[in-house]
């Protein structure tokens, strides 16, 4: 899933290897522990219960019975294997390592002699191999196999899963390509996997095949679903001509991930230009405040510009994950802080809301408002999201820092030790301490400084307009611009400390007036977090359907351990309206009388933490007085 | 489709026979002419082109080939036949009469010996008859056959189609019922058809069978689609226990039509009580301003209370038709004016928008806002709406008036001659003149008065707070309450004239504060019409995405023949905002600066008339300053 970019002349920044970064404490370390201790075992049980592993045993001829579930069940197994691989150091010698190795043996046993591997087509429709590229998900599943195999190889040093993946990749390469079969998978995924396989193996033909699949798109031949045509699969226009994100949101964003990976290797300007257009359209017209994407249930798709309903948005957790992956790649390609800002927005909000605090239940869809409440589920019939969350949390360290010839860039202030080798071959060790996302004080300690000059780049988040920095007794603030990197170039000394201060005060956010769905509303944010009000936290007598927030009143924050987990809660002041006079009427002639109202205190919690105390009403956007 | 209620002790009012009412001039007569001259011939061509008639020929063994289209294609043929039947007087001797009779012959030829008739199951899945009641639509198609046959019999006096329908109804009655097969159709429709067949034939077993199907609902056994369970088919709760409209909107409202028909015959209080609850939920929580229903594309379904998005509402034309039919039945059952008000809202807005001015293209979905524009289509793969519109317009006269033992009630002020027989057996003739919906002056002339006392009831629409009436030199106004009937009981003289004045001034309408989707907006209405602004009517430099209306300014009206058809247009004053400072941003921290703005005149047209000049942006709800 994660690109370990080669230092091509076009790539500004390079992802650090997984073992270069270790989380030391705090918010995300806790989530990695829950992921390892609760989610991953839960996931394995669900793969067993839901038939994913049974399907592979059927394909391997090890058992008898019927295929279970949707036709891309294998991909859930691959995502789970990838997630476990990132935790290899910590699960070595446990039952989970055995489960991993047994699953890999099972995959090897299920793989056909020619390299083909897909339990659905082997068991259910053996004559329809590669017959329905639009909807068949065969290359999609193969892509997840390749990504899992690379992670497993990198983290464990073992090549048993990579061998399976390469056999399948070679089989695919024998079938598809110039002069061979035309086509591309309806669900992009193979593209980024093949670029990564090229990076892992140095075999240029994998890069060429990724390029072939990307170039095949845009011929208008793919069949959408329901009322959608080829735009559902991003097949309406060739990638280089597309200027709007459209169709199925996850497909769109997995495609742009693959295209960015291709750009990172080829440096073709037309690709970056198209990617910039698409990214602009996505973030300027089709992004929810939570960094979620996909406005419509119909086709799990993007909507029109400014079509951003709070209640019936889709915001699939997998689309948030795709946005994380794409923003990371765009950051590598350009070094521009806005991609890290956007990644941060999705990470702490639209992505993290997909997971319960105990790590055992999931949202597929992440609304910004519910009137009646919805609940997370332990698993889904289409269970793409849960194991996708698992691999994302296990590999979260990837998003913390990068490097280039100048030095090291810090993007996300997650407490961690970062050990890299400078391009001049000397080792550097950087220790980041922070109370993020609750506290904006960040301390960066140079534990191993190296002999010569290099640059440390610190991201000043776009939301932080009053950042300051202390170093060697000096205080800087004017030069720390929100939404840029602050660079310090010097010969560092071991023990050097930089104190970055990113003040987090709760703030009101207003929407673009063209977003009809939230007209007249404000949201509350604090640091990287979007807040919401959940009915359960409000005083009796307050119905969150009838409140209005007063933007003249100051928002108050408090560290709370009594509401839910440990959070900074925000208190807003406003009113609650008495709608008695409206009873039974949806519409009536304009009157100039205002409704009876009374003062109300509203307690807001971070959006990601909602729906952990049963099913109740919630809203992110609050009508303003 | 239309109930010709017997005067049971429970039914307050009785529908007049079709031949008792003839339209004389005006808005709806023109639409009936377009329906007859353009829509009905267009419909027959489409039934031929789309395969509906071919399917029946296949079932009759008259041709060879493959079944075409969805499995309920027969129902479109039946709706077309019903529509033509209402126009029988005017199409007698034309090609259309031949087409009708040939189609009836074809149906008779296709019908199996046991009475079964359904081209899909006869041609494609003969072994699956009645195998999938949830989704198979067999009883639904049978219901439309029965309704068409009754209309044909009543209007033409011929029984050739009724014979086919009765054979099928008897076949169904032999299969389903107490001690026979359990079950009900996933798509309600047969229920109201069977009650009407009972009225037509006096055979109580048809009423019993309707009752059986209604009672079968609510066992939670029907399988919904997508994420929906049994609520999709209104099978979650028994009808008598249901208090919320839910699931597929057309199914829900066709079911309530059938239940109301059953109540009109049995007078069972529990039924009326449940119907009142459902109607309250529908109109107090789930009704669009246009009288459209169905908030979600997903499952074509009702949403939660107050979930009423302007852009992504569904508002299927068939749901509007179902609402017309249900409101009419509730009006008969109770005599309460609110049902006629609600009918009027749907009739002039959410129903009529489904049809282009030339009668040749249709909306399946009727949004209250589009940012980019959508176009009507000449036909649909699922073409339930077009012929449903045709039968509705052809039979619009049904909604004008009713009678009871006291006299005659006027509900919709459509210019017409009404000839009825008073229950004391003397004939009455009433002539209604009006410029509705443009002009609120209504003249009612008693052409034939009868010898003794009877009551004329005139509906004062809910929107009209300043109604007045002149009769015999007297002027009344205080006693004419909006949303009630004004009754005049007397011995009438031939030539008596009543002048009712329902002043139509354009007015602003505000939404319930709980409707998040239109917070901070106003709509414009005039008389029974909802207005909208369409981009094409605005001055250059005005983007309807960026306008705000000033509710302090008076709305101006003007008769316009230059915009589109002949309409009363409304001009509003407001501003247009310059969003330059927002460019590329969806969200930003709250600032107290207001946007640069300039004055703007906005031209509004009746909502029903939009999308007749190409595809362009439209909105009903206007942000207010």
GROMACS .gro file of C-alpha atoms in nm, chain A residues 228 280 282-289 296-298 304-309 311-312 345 369 371-372 507-522 525 543 545-546 551-552 579 582-592 595 619 621 623-624, chain B residues 228 280 282-289 296-298 304-309 311-312 345 369 371-372 507-522 525 543 545-546 551-552 579 582-592 595 619 621 623-624:
model
  128
  228UNK     CA    1  -2.406   0.537  -1.446
  280UNK     CA    2  -0.824   2.054  -0.709
  282UNK     CA    3  -1.183   1.693  -0.529
  283UNK     CA    4  -1.080   1.932  -0.252
  284UNK     CA    5  -1.234   2.252  -0.388
  285UNK     CA    6  -1.573   2.104  -0.478
  286UNK     CA    7  -1.633   1.755  -0.339
  287UNK     CA    8  -1.470   1.721   0.002
  288UNK     CA    9  -1.664   1.689   0.324
  289UNK     CA   10  -1.529   1.879   0.625
  296UNK     CA   11  -2.399   0.963  -0.303
  297UNK     CA   12  -2.519   0.625  -0.191
  298UNK     CA   13  -2.612   0.561  -0.554
  304UNK     CA   14  -2.179   1.730  -0.838
  305UNK     CA   15  -1.967   2.020  -0.720
  306UNK     CA   16  -2.098   2.148  -0.385
  307UNK     CA   17  -2.329   1.848  -0.345
  308UNK     CA   18  -2.222   1.772   0.010
  309UNK     CA   19  -2.516   1.651   0.220
  311UNK     CA   20  -2.704   1.319   0.636
  312UNK     CA   21  -2.692   1.117   0.319
  345UNK     CA   22  -0.791   1.617   0.787
  369UNK     CA   23  -2.535   1.395   1.062
  371UNK     CA   24  -3.125   1.221   1.306
  372UNK     CA   25  -3.194   0.882   1.451
  507UNK     CA   26  -1.257   2.748   1.635
  508UNK     CA   27  -1.570   2.798   1.428
  509UNK     CA   28  -1.552   2.698   1.064
  510UNK     CA   29  -1.789   2.830   0.801
  511UNK     CA   30  -1.886   2.658   0.477
  512UNK     CA   31  -1.865   2.794   0.125
  513UNK     CA   32  -2.205   2.958   0.054
  514UNK     CA   33  -2.254   2.724  -0.240
  515UNK     CA   34  -2.280   2.421  -0.013
  516UNK     CA   35  -2.657   2.424   0.011
  517UNK     CA   36  -2.673   2.138   0.259
  518UNK     CA   37  -2.508   2.332   0.543
  519UNK     CA   38  -2.622   2.686   0.470
  520UNK     CA   39  -2.648   2.894   0.786
  521UNK     CA   40  -2.438   2.651   0.986
  522UNK     CA   41  -2.100   2.651   1.155
  525UNK     CA   42  -1.277   2.237   1.489
  543UNK     CA   43  -3.288   1.816   2.122
  545UNK     CA   44  -3.236   1.899   1.601
  546UNK     CA   45  -3.344   2.235   1.745
  551UNK     CA   46  -2.070   3.243   1.725
  552UNK     CA   47  -2.023   3.551   1.942
  579UNK     CA   48  -4.088   2.441   1.767
  582UNK     CA   49  -4.455   2.451   1.385
  583UNK     CA   50  -4.611   2.127   1.496
  584UNK     CA   51  -4.737   1.918   1.208
  585UNK     CA   52  -4.632   2.172   0.946
  586UNK     CA   53  -4.339   2.142   0.713
  587UNK     CA   54  -4.401   2.472   0.536
  588UNK     CA   55  -4.592   2.787   0.607
  589UNK     CA   56  -4.620   3.144   0.485
  590UNK     CA   57  -4.334   3.367   0.590
  591UNK     CA   58  -4.386   3.527   0.926
  592UNK     CA   59  -4.143   3.758   1.093
  595UNK     CA   60  -3.948   3.114   1.784
  619UNK     CA   61  -2.446   1.649   1.386
  621UNK     CA   62  -2.277   2.132   1.132
  623UNK     CA   63  -2.720   2.607   1.275
  624UNK     CA   64  -2.596   2.950   1.380
  853UNK     CA   65  -3.342  -0.250   0.308
  905UNK     CA   66  -4.979   1.262   0.918
  907UNK     CA   67  -4.613   1.165   0.534
  908UNK     CA   68  -4.727   1.525   0.523
  909UNK     CA   69  -4.582   1.646   0.854
  910UNK     CA   70  -4.236   1.491   0.807
  911UNK     CA   71  -4.169   1.362   0.457
  912UNK     CA   72  -4.336   1.585   0.201
  913UNK     CA   73  -4.147   1.808  -0.038
  914UNK     CA   74  -4.292   2.153  -0.100
  921UNK     CA   75  -3.382   0.879  -0.146
  922UNK     CA   76  -3.254   0.738  -0.471
  923UNK     CA   77  -3.153   0.431  -0.272
  929UNK     CA   78  -3.613   0.991   0.778
  930UNK     CA   79  -3.836   1.267   0.912
  931UNK     CA   80  -3.715   1.605   0.783
  932UNK     CA   81  -3.475   1.440   0.537
  933UNK     CA   82  -3.587   1.649   0.241
  934UNK     CA   83  -3.293   1.731   0.013
  936UNK     CA   84  -3.101   1.820  -0.512
  937UNK     CA   85  -3.103   1.450  -0.450
  970UNK     CA   86  -5.024   2.074  -0.411
  994UNK     CA   87  -3.279   2.183  -0.742
  996UNK     CA   88  -2.688   2.265  -1.029
  997UNK     CA   89  -2.611   2.145  -1.378
 1132UNK     CA   90  -4.605   3.477  -0.139
 1133UNK     CA   91  -4.292   3.366   0.039
 1134UNK     CA   92  -4.301   3.030   0.211
 1135UNK     CA   93  -4.063   2.931   0.488
 1136UNK     CA   94  -3.957   2.578   0.579
 1137UNK     CA   95  -3.976   2.409   0.916
 1138UNK     CA   96  -3.641   2.477   1.089
 1139UNK     CA   97  -3.579   2.104   1.114
 1140UNK     CA   98  -3.549   2.069   0.737
 1141UNK     CA   99  -3.172   2.101   0.728
 1142UNK     CA  100  -3.150   2.092   0.350
 1143UNK     CA  101  -3.325   2.426   0.301
 1144UNK     CA  102  -3.222   2.613   0.613
 1145UNK     CA  103  -3.206   2.987   0.556
 1146UNK     CA  104  -3.411   2.967   0.238
 1147UNK     CA  105  -3.752   3.082   0.120
 1150UNK     CA  106  -4.568   3.025  -0.421
 1168UNK     CA  107  -2.555   3.274  -1.133
 1170UNK     CA  108  -2.600   2.941  -0.723
 1171UNK     CA  109  -2.504   3.276  -0.570
 1176UNK     CA  110  -3.810   3.901   0.174
 1177UNK     CA  111  -3.868   4.269   0.257
 1204UNK     CA  112  -1.768   3.451  -0.422
 1207UNK     CA  113  -1.394   3.185  -0.153
 1208UNK     CA  114  -1.228   3.055  -0.466
 1209UNK     CA  115  -1.095   2.704  -0.423
 1210UNK     CA  116  -1.203   2.679  -0.063
 1211UNK     CA  117  -1.490   2.475   0.069
 1212UNK     CA  118  -1.438   2.568   0.433
 1213UNK     CA  119  -1.258   2.839   0.622
 1214UNK     CA  120  -1.238   2.987   0.968
 1215UNK     CA  121  -1.532   3.207   1.057
 1216UNK     CA  122  -1.490   3.566   0.948
 1217UNK     CA  123  -1.742   3.838   1.005
 1220UNK     CA  124  -1.928   3.912   0.064
 1244UNK     CA  125  -3.382   2.591  -0.773
 1246UNK     CA  126  -3.561   2.723  -0.246
 1248UNK     CA  127  -3.134   3.159   0.014
 1249UNK     CA  128  -3.269   3.464   0.197
   0.00000   0.00000   0.00000
